[in-house]
PDB file of C-alpha atoms and ligand atoms in Angstrom:
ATOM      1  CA  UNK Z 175     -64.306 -11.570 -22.377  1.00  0.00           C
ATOM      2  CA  UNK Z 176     -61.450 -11.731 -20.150  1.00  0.00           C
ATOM      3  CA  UNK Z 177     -58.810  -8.715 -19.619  1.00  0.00           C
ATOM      4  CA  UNK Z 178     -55.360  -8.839 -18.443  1.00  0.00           C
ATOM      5  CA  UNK Z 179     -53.709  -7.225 -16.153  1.00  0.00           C
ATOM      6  CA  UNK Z 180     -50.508  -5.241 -18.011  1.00  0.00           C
ATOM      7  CA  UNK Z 181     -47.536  -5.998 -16.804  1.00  0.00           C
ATOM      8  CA  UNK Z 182     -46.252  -3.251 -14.787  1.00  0.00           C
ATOM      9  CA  UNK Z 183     -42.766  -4.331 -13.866  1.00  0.00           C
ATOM     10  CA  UNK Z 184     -40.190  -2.274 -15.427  1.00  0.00           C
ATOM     11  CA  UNK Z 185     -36.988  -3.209 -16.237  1.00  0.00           C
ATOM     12  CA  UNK Z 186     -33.867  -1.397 -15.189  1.00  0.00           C
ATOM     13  CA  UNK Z 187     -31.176  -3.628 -17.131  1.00  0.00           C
ATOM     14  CA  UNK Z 188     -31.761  -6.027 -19.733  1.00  0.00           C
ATOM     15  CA  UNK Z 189     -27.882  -7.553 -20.450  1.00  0.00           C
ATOM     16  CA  UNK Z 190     -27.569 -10.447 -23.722  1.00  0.00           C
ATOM     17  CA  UNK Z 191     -24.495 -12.237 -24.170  1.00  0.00           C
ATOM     18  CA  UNK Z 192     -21.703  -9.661 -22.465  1.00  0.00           C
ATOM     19  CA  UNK Z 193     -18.395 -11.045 -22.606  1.00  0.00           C
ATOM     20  CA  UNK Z 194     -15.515  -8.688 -21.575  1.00  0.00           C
ATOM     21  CA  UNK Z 195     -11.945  -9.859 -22.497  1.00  0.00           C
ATOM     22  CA  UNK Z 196      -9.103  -7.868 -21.291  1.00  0.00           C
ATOM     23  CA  UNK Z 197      -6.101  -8.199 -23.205  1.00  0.00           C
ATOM     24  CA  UNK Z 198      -2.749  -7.750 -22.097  1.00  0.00           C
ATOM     25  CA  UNK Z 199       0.072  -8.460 -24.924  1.00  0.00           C
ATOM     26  CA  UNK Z 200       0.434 -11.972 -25.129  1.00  0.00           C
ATOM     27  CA  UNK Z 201      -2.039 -12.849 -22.115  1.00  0.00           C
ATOM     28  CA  UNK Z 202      -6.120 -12.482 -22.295  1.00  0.00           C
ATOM     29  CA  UNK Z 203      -8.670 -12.957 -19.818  1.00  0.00           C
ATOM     30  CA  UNK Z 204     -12.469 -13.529 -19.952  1.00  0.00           C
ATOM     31  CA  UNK Z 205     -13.844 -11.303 -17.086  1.00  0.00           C
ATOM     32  CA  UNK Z 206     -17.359 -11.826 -18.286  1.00  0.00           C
ATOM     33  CA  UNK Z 207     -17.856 -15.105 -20.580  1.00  0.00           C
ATOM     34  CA  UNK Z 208     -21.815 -14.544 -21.981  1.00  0.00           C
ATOM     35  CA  UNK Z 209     -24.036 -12.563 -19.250  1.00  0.00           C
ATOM     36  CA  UNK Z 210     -27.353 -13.345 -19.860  1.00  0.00           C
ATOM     37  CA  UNK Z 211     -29.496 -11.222 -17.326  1.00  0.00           C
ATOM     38  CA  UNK Z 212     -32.237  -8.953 -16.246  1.00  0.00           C
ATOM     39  CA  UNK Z 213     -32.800  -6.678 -13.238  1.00  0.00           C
ATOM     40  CA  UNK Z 214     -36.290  -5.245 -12.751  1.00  0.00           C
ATOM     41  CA  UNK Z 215     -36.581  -1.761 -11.527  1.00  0.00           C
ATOM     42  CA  UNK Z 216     -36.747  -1.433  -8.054  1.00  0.00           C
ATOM     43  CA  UNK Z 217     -35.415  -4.544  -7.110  1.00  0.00           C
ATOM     44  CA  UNK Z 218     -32.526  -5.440  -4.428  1.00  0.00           C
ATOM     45  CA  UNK Z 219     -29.719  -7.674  -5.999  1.00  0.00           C
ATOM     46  CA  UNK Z 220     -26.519  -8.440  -4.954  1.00  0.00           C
ATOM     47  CA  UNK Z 221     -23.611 -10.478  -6.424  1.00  0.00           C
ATOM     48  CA  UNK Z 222     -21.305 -12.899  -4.470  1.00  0.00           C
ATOM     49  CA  UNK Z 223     -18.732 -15.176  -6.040  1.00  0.00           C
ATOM     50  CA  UNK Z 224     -15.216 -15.719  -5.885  1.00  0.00           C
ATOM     51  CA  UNK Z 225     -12.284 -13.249  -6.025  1.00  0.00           C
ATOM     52  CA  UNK Z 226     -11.689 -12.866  -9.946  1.00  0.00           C
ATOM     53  CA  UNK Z 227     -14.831 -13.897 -10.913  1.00  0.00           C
ATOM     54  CA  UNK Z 228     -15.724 -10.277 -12.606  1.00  0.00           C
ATOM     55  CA  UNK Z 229     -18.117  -8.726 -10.212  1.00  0.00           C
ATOM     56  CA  UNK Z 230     -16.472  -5.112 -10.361  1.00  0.00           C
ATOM     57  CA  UNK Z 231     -15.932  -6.017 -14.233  1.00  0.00           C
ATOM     58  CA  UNK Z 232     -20.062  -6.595 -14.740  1.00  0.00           C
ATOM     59  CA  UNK Z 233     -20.713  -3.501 -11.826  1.00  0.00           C
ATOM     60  CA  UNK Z 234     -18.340  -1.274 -14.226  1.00  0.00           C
ATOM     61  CA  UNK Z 235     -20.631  -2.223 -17.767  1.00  0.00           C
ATOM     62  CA  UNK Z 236     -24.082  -1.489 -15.196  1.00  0.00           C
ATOM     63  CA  UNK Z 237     -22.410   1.809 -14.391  1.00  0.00           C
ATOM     64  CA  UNK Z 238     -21.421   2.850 -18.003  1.00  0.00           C
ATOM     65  CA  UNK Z 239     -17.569   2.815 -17.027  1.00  0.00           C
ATOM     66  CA  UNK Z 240     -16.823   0.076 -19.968  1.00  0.00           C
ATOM     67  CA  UNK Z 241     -18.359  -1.474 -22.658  1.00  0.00           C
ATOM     68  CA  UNK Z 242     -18.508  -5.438 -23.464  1.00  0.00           C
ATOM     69  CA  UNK Z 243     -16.329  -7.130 -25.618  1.00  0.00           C
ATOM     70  CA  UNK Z 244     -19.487  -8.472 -27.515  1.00  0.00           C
ATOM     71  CA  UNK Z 245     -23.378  -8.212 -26.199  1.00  0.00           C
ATOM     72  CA  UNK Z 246     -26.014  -5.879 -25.380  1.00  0.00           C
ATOM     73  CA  UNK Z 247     -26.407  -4.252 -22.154  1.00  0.00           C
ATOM     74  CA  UNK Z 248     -29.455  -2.320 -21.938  1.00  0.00           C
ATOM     75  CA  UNK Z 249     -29.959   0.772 -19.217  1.00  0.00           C
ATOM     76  CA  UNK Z 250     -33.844   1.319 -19.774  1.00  0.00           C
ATOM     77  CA  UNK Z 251     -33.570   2.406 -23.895  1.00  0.00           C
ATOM     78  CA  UNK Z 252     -29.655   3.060 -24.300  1.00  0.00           C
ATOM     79  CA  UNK Z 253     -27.420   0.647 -24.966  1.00  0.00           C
ATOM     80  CA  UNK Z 254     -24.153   0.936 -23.144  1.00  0.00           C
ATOM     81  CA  UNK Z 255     -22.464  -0.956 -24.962  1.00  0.00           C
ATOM     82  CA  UNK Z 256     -22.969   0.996 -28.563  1.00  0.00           C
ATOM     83  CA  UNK Z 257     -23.320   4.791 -26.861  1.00  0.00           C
ATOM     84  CA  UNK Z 258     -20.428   6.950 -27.623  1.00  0.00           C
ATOM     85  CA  UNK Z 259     -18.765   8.319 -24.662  1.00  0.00           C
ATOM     86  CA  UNK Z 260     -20.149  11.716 -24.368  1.00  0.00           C
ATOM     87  CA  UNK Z 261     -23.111  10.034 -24.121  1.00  0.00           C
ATOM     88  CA  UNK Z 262     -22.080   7.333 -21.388  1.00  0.00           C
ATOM     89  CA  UNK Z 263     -20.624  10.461 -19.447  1.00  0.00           C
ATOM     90  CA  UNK Z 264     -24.075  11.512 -19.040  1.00  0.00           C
ATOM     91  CA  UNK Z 265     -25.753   8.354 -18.262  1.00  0.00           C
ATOM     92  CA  UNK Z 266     -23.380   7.706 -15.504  1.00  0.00           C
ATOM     93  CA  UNK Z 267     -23.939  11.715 -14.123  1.00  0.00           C
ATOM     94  CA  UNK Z 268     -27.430  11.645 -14.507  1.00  0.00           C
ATOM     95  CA  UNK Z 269     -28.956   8.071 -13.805  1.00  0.00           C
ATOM     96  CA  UNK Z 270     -26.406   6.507 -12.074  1.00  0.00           C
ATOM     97  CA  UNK Z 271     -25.203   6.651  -8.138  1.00  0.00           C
ATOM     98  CA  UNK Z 272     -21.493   4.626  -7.250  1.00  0.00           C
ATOM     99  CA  UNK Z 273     -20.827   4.002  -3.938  1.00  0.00           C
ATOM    100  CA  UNK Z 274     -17.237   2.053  -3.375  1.00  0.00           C
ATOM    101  CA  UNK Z 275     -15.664   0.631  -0.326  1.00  0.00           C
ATOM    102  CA  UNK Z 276     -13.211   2.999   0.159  1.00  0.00           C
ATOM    103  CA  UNK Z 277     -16.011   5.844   0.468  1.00  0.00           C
ATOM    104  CA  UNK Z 278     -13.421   7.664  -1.593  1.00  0.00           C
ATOM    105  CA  UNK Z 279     -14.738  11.045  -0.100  1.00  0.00           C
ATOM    106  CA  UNK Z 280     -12.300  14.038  -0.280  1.00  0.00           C
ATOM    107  CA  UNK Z 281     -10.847  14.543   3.410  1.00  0.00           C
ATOM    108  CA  UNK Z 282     -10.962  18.480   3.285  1.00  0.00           C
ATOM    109  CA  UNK Z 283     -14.352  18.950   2.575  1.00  0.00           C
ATOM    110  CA  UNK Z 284     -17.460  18.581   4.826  1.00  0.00           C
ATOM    111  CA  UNK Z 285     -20.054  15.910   4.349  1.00  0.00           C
ATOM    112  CA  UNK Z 286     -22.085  18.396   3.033  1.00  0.00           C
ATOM    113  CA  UNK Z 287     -19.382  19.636   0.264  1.00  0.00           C
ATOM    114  CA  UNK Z 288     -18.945  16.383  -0.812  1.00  0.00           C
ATOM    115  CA  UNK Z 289     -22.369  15.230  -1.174  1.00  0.00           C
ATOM    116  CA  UNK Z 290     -22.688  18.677  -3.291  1.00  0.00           C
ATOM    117  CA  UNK Z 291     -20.027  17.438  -5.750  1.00  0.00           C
ATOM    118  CA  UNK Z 292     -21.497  14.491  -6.883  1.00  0.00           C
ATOM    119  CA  UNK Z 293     -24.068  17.310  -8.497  1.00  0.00           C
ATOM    120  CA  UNK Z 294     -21.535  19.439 -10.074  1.00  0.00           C
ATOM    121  CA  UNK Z 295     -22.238  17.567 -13.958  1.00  0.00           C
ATOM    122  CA  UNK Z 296     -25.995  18.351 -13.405  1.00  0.00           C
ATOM    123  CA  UNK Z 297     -26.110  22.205 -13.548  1.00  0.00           C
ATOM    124  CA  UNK Z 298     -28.632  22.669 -11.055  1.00  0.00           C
ATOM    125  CA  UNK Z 299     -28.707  26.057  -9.262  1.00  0.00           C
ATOM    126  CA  UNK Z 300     -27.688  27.025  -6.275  1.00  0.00           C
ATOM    127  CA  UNK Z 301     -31.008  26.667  -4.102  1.00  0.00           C
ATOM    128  CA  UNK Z 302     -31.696  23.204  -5.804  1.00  0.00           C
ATOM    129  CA  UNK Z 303     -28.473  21.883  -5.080  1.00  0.00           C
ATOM    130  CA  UNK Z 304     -28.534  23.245  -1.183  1.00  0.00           C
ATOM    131  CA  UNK Z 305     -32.147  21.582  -1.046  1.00  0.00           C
ATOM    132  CA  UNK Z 306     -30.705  18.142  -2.622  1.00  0.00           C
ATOM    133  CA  UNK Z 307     -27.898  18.205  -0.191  1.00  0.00           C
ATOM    134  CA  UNK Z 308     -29.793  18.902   2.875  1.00  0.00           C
ATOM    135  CA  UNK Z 309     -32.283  16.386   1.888  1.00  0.00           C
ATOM    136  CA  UNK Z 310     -30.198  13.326   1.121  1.00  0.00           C
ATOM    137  CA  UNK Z 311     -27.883  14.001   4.398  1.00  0.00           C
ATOM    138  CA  UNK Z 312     -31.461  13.367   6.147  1.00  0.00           C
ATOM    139  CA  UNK Z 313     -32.374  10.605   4.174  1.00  0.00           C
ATOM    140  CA  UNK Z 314     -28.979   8.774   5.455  1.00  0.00           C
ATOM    141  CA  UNK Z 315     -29.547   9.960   8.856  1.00  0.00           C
ATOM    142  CA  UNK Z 316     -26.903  12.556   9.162  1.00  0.00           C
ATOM    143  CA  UNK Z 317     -28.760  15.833   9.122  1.00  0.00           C
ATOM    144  CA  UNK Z 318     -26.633  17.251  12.068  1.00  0.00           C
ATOM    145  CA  UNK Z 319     -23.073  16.397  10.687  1.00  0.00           C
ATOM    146  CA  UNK Z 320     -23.356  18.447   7.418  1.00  0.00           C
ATOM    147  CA  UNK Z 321     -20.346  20.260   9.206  1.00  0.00           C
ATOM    148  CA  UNK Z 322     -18.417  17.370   9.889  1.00  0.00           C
ATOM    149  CA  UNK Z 323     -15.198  16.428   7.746  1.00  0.00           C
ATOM    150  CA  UNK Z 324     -14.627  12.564   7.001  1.00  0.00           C
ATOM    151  CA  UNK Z 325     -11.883  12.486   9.470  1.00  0.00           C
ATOM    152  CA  UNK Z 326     -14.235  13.626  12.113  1.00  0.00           C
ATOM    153  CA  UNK Z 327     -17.029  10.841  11.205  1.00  0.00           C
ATOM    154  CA  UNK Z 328     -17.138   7.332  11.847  1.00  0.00           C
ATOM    155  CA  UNK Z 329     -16.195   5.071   9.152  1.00  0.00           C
ATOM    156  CA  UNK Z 330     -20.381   4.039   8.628  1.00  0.00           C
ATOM    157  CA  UNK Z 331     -21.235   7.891   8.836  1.00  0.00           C
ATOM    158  CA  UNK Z 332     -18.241   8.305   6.279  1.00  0.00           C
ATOM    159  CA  UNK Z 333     -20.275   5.582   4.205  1.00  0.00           C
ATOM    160  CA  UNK Z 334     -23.483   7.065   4.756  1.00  0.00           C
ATOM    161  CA  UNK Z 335     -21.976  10.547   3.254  1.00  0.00           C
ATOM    162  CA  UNK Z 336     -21.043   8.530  -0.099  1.00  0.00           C
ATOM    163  CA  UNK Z 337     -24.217   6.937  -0.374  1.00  0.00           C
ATOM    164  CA  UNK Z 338     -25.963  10.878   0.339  1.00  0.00           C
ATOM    165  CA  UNK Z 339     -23.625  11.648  -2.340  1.00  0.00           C
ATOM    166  CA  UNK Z 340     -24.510   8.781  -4.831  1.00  0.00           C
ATOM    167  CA  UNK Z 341     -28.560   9.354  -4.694  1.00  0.00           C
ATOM    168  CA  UNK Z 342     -28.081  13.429  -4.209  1.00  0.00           C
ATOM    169  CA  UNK Z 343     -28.728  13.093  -7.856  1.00  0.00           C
ATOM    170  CA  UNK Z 344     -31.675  11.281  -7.657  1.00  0.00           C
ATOM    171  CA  UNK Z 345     -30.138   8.304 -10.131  1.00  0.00           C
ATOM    172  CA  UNK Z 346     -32.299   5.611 -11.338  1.00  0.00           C
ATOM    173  CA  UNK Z 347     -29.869   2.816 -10.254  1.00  0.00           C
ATOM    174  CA  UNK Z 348     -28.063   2.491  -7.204  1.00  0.00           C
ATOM    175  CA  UNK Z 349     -24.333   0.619  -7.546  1.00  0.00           C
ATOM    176  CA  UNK Z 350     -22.411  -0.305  -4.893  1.00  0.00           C
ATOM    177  CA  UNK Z 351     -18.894  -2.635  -4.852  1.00  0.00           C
ATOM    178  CA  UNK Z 352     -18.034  -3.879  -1.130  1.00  0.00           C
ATOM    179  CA  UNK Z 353     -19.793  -0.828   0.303  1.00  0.00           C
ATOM    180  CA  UNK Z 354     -19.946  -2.619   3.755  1.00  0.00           C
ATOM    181  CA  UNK Z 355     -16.379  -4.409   3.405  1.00  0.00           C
ATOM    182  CA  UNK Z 356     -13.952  -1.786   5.817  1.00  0.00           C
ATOM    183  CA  UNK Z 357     -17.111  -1.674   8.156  1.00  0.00           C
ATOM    184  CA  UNK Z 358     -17.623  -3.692  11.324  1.00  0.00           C
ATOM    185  CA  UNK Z 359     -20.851  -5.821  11.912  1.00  0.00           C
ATOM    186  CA  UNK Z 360     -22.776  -2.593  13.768  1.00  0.00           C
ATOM    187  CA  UNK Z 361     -21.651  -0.151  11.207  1.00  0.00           C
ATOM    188  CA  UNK Z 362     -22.399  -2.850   8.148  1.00  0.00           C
ATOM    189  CA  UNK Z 363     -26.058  -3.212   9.403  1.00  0.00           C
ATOM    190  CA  UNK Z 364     -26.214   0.380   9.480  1.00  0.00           C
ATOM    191  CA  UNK Z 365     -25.495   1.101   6.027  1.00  0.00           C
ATOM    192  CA  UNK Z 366     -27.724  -2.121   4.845  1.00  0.00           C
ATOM    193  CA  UNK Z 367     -30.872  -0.643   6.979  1.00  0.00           C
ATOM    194  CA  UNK Z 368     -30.368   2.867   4.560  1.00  0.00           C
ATOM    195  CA  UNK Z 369     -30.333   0.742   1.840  1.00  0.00           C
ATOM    196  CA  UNK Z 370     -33.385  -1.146   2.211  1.00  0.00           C
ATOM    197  CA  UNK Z 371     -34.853   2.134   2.961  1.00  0.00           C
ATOM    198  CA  UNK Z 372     -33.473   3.513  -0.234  1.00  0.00           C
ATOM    199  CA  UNK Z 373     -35.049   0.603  -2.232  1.00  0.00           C
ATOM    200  CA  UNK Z 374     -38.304   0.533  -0.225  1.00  0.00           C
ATOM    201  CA  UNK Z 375     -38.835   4.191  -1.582  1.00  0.00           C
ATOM    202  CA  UNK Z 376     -38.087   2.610  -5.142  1.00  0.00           C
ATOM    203  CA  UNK Z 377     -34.418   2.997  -5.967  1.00  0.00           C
ATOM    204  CA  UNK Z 378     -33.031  -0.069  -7.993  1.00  0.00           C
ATOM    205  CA  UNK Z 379     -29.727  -1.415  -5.837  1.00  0.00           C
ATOM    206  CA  UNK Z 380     -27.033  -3.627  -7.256  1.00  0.00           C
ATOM    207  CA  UNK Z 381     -24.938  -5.008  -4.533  1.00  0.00           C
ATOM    208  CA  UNK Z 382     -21.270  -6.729  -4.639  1.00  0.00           C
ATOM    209  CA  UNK Z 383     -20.612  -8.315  -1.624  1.00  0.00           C
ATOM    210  CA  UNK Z 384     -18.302 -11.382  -0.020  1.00  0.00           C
ATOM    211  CA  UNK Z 385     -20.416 -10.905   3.218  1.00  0.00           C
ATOM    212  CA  UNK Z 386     -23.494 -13.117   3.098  1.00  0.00           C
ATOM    213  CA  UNK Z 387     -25.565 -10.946   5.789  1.00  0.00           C
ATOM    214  CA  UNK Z 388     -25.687  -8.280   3.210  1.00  0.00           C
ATOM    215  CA  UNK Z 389     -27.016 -11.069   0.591  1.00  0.00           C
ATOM    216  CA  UNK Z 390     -29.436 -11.813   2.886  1.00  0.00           C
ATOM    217  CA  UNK Z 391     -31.168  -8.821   2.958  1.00  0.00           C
ATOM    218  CA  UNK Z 392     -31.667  -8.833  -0.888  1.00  0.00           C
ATOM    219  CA  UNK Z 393     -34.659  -9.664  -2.577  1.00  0.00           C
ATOM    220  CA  UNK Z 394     -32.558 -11.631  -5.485  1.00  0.00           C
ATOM    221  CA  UNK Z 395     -29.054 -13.050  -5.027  1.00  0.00           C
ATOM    222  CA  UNK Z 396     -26.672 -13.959  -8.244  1.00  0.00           C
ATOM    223  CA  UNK Z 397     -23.041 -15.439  -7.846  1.00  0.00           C
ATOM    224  CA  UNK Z 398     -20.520 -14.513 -10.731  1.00  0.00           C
ATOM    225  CA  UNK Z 399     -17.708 -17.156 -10.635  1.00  0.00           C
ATOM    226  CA  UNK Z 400     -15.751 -17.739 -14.021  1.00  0.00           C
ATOM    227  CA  UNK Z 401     -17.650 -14.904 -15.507  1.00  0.00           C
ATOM    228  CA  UNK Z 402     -20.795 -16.649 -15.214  1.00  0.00           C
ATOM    229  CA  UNK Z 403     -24.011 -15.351 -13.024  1.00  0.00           C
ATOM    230  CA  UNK Z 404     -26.246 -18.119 -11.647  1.00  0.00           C
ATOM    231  CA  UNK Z 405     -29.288 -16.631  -9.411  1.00  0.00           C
ATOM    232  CA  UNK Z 406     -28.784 -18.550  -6.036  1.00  0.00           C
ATOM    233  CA  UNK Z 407     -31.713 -16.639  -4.343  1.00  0.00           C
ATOM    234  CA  UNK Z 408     -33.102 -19.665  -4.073  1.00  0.00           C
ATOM    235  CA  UNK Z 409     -30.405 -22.122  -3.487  1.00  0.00           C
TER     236      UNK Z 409
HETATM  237  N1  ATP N1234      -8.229  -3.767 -16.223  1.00  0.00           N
HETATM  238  C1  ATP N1234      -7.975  -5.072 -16.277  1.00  0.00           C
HETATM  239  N2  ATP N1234      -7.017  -5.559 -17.096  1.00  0.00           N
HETATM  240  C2  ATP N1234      -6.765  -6.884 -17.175  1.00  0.00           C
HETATM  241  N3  ATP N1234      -7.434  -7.818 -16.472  1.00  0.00           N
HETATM  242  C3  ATP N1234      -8.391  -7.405 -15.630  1.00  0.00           C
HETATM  243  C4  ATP N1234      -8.712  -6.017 -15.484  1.00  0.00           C
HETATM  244  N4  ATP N1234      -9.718  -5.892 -14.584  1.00  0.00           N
HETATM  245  C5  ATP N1234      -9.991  -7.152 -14.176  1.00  0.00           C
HETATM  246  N5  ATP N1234      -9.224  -8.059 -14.812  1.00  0.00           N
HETATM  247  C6  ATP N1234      -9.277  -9.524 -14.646  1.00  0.00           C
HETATM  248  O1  ATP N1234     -10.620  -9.937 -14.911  1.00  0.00           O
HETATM  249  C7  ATP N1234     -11.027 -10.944 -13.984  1.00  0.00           C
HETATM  250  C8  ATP N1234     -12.257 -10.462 -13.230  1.00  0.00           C
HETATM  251  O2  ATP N1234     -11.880  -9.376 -12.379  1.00  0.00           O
HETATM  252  P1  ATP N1234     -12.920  -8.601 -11.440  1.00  0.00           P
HETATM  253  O3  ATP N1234     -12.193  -7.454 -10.874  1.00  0.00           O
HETATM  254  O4  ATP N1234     -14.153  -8.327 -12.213  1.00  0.00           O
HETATM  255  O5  ATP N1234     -13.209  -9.715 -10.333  1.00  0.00           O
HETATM  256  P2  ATP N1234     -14.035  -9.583  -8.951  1.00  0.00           P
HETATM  257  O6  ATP N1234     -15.071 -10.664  -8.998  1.00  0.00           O
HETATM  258  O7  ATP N1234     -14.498  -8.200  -8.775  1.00  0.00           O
HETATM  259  O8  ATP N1234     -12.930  -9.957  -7.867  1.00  0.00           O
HETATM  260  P3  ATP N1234     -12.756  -9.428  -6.339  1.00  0.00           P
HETATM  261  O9  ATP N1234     -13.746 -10.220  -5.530  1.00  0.00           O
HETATM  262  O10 ATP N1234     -11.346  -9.791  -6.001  1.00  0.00           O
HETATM  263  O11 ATP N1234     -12.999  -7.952  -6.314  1.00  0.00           O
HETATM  264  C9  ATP N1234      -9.824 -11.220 -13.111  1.00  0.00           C
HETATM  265  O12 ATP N1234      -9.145 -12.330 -13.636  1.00  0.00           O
HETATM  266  C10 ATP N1234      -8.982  -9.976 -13.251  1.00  0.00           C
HETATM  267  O13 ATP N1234      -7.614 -10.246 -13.064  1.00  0.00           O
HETATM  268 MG1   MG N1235     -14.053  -6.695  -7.366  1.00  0.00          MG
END
């Protein structure tokens, strides 16, 4: 008798046939034109591609910001793109960490204020949320700047906040447009070494990027162009 081994990979996304048209009176445009795709849990991706070639639009379905024109796009068991919006508004706060390249953190409040804020939706209490806060500024590295505004931190450490922010929640997915793309090459590698880190301890990360050092630290590459993915980890 021979046994087999069960398959333990899980899979984070499972997306079948996602177009996304955006209309605009007389004008339409196929952002995404039949995504076929599958990201396994845990895994590093990015996307490249071409300017218009609907990264953010496919990073936007992932995060449960839009639905597809037609398709399936499958977060674990829900399916974003037939979940009503109450629904989707709790997917995003619960399983679901954004991190953009403007950091887009709020310049009057310390690193530590913002990174609480990104719990507010998850009615934790008071201790839990201090002891998520403190933790995840450690995790990126900036225990001792939990007093710092963004104005007093360098742009990196400002990135490092968002991503503290972003996993403070302890999502299942990690999503991140550009998050290196206002950053020099010293301040880029420092935000891609908390990332690996991230996804060595298991977090799923979905990547865009233009900048091909940050494609070659993932463990799968895709390019989008035309609204079609083609994995180039290979290529
Ligand atoms: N809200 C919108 N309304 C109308 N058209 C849109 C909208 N958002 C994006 N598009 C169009 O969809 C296409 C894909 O855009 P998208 O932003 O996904 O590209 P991208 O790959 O992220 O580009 P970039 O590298 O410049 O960020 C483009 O032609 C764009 O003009
Ligand atoms: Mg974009």
């Amino acid at each position: 008798m021979t046994l087999t081994a069960p398959t333990l990979t899980a899979t984070a996304y499972r997306l079948q046939g996602v177009t996304r048209i955006y209309r605009q009176r007389d004008r339409t445009v196929q952002a995404l034109a039949g995504v076929d795709l599958e990201i396994a849990a845990g895994d590093f991706v990015t996307i490249q591609g071409p300017t218009g070639g609907g990264k953010s639009t496919l990073l936007q379905m992932l995060g449960a910001l839009d639905r597809p024109s037609t398709g399936t796009v499958m977060l674990g068991e829900l399916d974003i793109a037939r979940a009503g919006n109450r629904e989707l508004g709790r997917v995003r706060a619960e399983q679901i960490g954004f991190v953009f390249q403007g950091f887009n953190l709020i310049p009057t409040l310390t690193a530590a204020e913002n990174v609480d804020m990104g719990l507010e939706p998850l009615g934790l209490d008071r201790d839990e949320r201090a002891r998520r806060v403190t933790e995840s500024l450690a995790r990126v590295g900036l225990a001792d700047r939990a007093d710092h505004r963004p104005g007093e931190l360098s742009g990196g450490q400002q990135q490092r906040v968002a991503i503290a922010r972003a996993v403070a929640k302890r999502p299942r997915v990690l999503l991140a447009d550009e998050p290196t793309g206002n950053l020099d090459e010293r301040m880029r590698d420092e935000i891609l070494d908390v990332l690996e880190t991230l996804n060595a301890e298991g977090l799923t990360l979905v990547v865009v990027t233009h900048d091909s050092a940050v494609a070659r630290r993932a463990h799968r590459r895709l390019r989008l162009a035309k609204g079609v993915v083609a994995d180039i980890t290979h290529a």
